[in-house]
Coordinates of C-alpha atoms and ligand atoms in Angstrom, one line a residue:
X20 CA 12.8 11.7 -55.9
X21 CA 15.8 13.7 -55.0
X22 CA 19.1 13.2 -57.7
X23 CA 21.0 10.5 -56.0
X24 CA 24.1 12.6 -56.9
X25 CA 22.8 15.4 -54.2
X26 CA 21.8 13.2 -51.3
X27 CA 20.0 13.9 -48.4
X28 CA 19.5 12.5 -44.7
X29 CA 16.9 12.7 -42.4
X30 CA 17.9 15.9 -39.6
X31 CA 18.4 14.3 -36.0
X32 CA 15.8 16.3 -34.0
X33 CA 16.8 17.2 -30.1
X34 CA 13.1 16.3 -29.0
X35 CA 13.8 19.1 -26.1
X36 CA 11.1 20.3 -24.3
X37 CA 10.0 24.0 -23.9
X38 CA 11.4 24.0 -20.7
X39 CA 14.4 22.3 -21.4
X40 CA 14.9 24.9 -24.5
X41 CA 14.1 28.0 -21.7
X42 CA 16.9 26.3 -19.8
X43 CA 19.1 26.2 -22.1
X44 CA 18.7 29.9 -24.2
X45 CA 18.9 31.6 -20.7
X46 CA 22.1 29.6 -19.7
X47 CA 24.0 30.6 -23.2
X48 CA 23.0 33.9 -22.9
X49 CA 23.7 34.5 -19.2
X50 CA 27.5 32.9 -20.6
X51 CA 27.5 34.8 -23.8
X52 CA 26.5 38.9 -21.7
X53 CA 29.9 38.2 -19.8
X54 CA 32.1 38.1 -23.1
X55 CA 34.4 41.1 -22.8
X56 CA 36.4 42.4 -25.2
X57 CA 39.9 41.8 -23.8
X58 CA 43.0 44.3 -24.4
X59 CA 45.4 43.3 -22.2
X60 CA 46.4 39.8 -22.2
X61 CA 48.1 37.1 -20.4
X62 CA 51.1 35.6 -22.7
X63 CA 49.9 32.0 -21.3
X64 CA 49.8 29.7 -24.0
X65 CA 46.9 27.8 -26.0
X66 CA 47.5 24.0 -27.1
X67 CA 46.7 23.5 -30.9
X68 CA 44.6 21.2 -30.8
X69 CA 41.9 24.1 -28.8
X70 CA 42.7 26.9 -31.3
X71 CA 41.7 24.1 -33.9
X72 CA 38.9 23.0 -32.5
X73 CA 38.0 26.8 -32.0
X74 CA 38.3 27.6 -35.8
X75 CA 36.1 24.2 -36.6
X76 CA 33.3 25.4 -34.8
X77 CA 34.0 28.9 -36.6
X78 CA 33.7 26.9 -39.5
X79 CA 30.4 25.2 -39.1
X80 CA 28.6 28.5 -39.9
X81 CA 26.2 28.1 -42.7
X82 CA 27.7 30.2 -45.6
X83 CA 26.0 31.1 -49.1
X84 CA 25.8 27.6 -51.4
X85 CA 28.0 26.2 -48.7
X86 CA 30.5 28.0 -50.3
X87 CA 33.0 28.2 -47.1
X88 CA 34.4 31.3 -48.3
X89 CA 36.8 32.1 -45.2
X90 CA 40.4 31.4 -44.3
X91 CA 41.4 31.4 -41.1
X92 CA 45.1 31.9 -40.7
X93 CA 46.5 31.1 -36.6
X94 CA 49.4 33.1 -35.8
X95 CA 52.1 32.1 -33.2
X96 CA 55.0 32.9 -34.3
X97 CA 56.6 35.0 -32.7
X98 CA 58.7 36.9 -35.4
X99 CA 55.3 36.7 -37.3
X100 CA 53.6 38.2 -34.7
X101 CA 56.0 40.9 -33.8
X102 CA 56.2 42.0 -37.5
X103 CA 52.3 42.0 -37.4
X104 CA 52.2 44.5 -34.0
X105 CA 54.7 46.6 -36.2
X106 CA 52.6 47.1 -39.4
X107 CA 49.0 46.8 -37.1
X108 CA 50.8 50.1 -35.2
X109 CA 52.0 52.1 -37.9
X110 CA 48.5 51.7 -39.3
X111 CA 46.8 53.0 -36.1
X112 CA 49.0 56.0 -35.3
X113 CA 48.2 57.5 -38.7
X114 CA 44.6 56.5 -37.8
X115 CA 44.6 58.2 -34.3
X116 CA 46.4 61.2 -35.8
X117 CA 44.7 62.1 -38.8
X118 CA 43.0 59.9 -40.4
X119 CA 39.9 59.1 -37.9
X120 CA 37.1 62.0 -38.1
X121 CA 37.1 64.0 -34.6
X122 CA 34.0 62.1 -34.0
X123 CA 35.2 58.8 -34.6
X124 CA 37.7 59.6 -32.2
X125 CA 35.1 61.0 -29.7
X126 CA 33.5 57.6 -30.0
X127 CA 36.0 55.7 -29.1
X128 CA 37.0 57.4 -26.1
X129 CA 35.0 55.3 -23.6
X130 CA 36.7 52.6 -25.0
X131 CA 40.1 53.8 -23.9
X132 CA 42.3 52.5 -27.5
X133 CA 45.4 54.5 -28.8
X134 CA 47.8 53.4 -31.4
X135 CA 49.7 51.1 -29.3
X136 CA 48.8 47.4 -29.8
X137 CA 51.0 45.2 -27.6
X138 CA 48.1 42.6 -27.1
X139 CA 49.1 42.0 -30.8
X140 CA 52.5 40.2 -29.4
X141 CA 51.5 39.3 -25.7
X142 CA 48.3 37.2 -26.7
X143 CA 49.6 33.4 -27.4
X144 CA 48.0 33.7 -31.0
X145 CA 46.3 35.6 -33.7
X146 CA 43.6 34.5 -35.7
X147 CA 43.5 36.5 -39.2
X148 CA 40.4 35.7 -40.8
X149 CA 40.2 36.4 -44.6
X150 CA 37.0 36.1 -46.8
X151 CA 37.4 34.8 -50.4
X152 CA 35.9 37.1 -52.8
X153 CA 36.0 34.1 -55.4
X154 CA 36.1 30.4 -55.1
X155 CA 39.7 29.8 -56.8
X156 CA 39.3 25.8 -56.4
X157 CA 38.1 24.8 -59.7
X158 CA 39.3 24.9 -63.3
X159 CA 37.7 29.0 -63.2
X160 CA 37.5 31.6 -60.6
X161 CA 33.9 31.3 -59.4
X162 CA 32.5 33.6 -57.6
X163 CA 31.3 33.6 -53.5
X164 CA 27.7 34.5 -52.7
X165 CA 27.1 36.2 -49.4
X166 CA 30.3 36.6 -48.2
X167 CA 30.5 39.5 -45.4
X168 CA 27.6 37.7 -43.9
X169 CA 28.8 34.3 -44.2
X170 CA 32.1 35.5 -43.0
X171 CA 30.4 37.4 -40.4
X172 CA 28.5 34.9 -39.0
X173 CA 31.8 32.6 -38.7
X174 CA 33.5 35.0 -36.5
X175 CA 30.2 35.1 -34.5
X176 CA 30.6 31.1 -33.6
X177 CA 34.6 31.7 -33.0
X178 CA 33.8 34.5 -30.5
X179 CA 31.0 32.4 -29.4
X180 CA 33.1 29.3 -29.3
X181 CA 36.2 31.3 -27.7
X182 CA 33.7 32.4 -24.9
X183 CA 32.1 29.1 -24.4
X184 CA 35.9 27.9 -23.7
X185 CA 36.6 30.1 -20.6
X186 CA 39.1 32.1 -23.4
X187 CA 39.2 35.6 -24.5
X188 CA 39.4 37.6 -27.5
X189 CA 39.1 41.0 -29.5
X190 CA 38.1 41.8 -32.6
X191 CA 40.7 43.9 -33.8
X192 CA 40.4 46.1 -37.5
X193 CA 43.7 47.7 -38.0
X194 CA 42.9 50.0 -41.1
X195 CA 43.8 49.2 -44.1
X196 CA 45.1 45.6 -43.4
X197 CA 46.0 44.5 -46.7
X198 CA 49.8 44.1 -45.1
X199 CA 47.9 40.8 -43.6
X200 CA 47.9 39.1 -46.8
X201 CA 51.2 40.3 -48.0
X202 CA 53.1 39.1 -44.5
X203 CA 50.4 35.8 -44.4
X204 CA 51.4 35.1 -48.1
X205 CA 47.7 34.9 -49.0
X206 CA 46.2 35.0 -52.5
X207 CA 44.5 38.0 -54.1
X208 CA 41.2 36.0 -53.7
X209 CA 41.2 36.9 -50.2
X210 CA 40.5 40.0 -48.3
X211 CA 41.3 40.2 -44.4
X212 CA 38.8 41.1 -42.8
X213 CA 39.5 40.6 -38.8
X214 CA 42.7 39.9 -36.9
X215 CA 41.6 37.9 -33.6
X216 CA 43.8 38.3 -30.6
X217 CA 43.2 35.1 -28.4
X218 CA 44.2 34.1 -25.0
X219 CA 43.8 34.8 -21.5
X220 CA 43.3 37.8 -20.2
X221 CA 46.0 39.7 -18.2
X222 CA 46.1 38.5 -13.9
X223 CA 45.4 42.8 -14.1
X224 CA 43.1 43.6 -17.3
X225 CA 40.7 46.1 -17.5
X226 CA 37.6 46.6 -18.8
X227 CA 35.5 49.6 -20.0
X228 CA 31.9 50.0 -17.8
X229 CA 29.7 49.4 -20.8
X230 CA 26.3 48.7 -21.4
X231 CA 24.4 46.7 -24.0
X232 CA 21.0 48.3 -25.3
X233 CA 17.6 47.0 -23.6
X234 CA 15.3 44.4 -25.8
X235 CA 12.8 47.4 -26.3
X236 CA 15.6 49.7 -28.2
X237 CA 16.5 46.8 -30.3
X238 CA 13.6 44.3 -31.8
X239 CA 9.9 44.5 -31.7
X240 CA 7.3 41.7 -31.9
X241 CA 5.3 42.2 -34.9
Ligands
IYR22 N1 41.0 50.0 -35.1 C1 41.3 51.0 -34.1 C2 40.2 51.9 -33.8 C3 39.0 51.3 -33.2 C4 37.8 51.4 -33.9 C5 36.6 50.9 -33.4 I1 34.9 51.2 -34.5 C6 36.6 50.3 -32.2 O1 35.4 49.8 -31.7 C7 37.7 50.2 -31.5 C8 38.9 50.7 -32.0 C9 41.9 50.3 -32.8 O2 41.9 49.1 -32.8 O3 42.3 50.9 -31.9

């Protein structure tokens, strides 16, 4: 017998046919292949209550000993936001001009980026996500298990659930972006690790002709 002080329940099952499971995969995925990665948004705005709802089902992601090590900070503020852009650009021009590798930069030429990052103030509001390194909750720092990929796969659901919504996103990696935590006011238990544009996208925006690798390049049956 299970201890009663670490209960479990029975799992509610769908009871969904194959067909009704065919159905279904093809109809997320045909959704999910027209996620774009948005640069140029529309400064119309996003009620709470969605942006909360959008970081929930970011944070319904299985994570090591359900451990929930992620923070989610939503930035509207417009002050906040503008001082963000500021720091985010100053980052990226020293980036763009010498830091980046010639062949980084080559890389990202398809994908048309420079330094500039108005998005960063246009977009209704930022999501910073920040992974704790250490569980800071109890008497003792306790460390995370897993925490990139836990982390990782929350941001999967949010851009999931950010698609599923009719909304759009980016993920942006200004680099270094400690000046997240310091203008966020977050704890040295946390790292950022993603800043999240969200919004709609511009009546005008533009995206890169791009195209995803075929099954056969990317998993085999064994
Ligand atoms: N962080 C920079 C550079 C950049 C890097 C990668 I890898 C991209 O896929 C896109 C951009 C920027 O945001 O411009």
């Amino acid at each position: 017998m299970r201890d009663k002080e670490f209960p479990f329940r029975s799992y509610q099952h769908t009871g969904r046919s194959d067909q009704e499971i065919r159905e279904r995969s093809g109809n997320f995925y045909e959704s999910m292949k027209r996620r774009r990665s948005i640069r140029q948004f529309s400064d119309r705005p996003i009620p709470k209550e969605i942006l909360e709802t959008l970081i929930m089902t970011a944070a319904s992601a299985p994570s090591g000993a359900n451990k929930q090590p992620w923070f989610f900070a939503i930035v509207r503020n417009p002050d906040l936001k503008r001082k963000i852009r500021i720091a985010a650009e100053e980052e990226e021009r020293a980036f763009y001009s010498d830091r980046a590798p010639q062949s980084w930069i080559e890389d990202l030429e398809p994908l048309g980026t420079d330094w500039h990052k108005p998005y960063l103030e246009i977009a209704p509001a930022l999501i910073v996500v920040f992974k704790q390194i250490q569980d800071i909750s109890g008497s003792e720092p306790r460390k995370n298990y897993y925490v990139t990929e836990s982390v990782g796969i929350a941001c999967g659901f949010l851009f999931a659930a950010i698609q599923q919504a009719g909304l759009v996103a980016l993920p942006h990696t200004p680099s270094p972006m400690n000046f997240l935590s310091e203008l966020l006011h977050r704890p040295s238990n946390e790292k950022p690790i993603l800043l999240v544009p969200v919004g709609h996208p511009a009546e005008d925006a533009q995206v890169p002709v791009l195209s995803k690798k075929p099954f056969e390049d990317i998993a085999q049956f064994f």
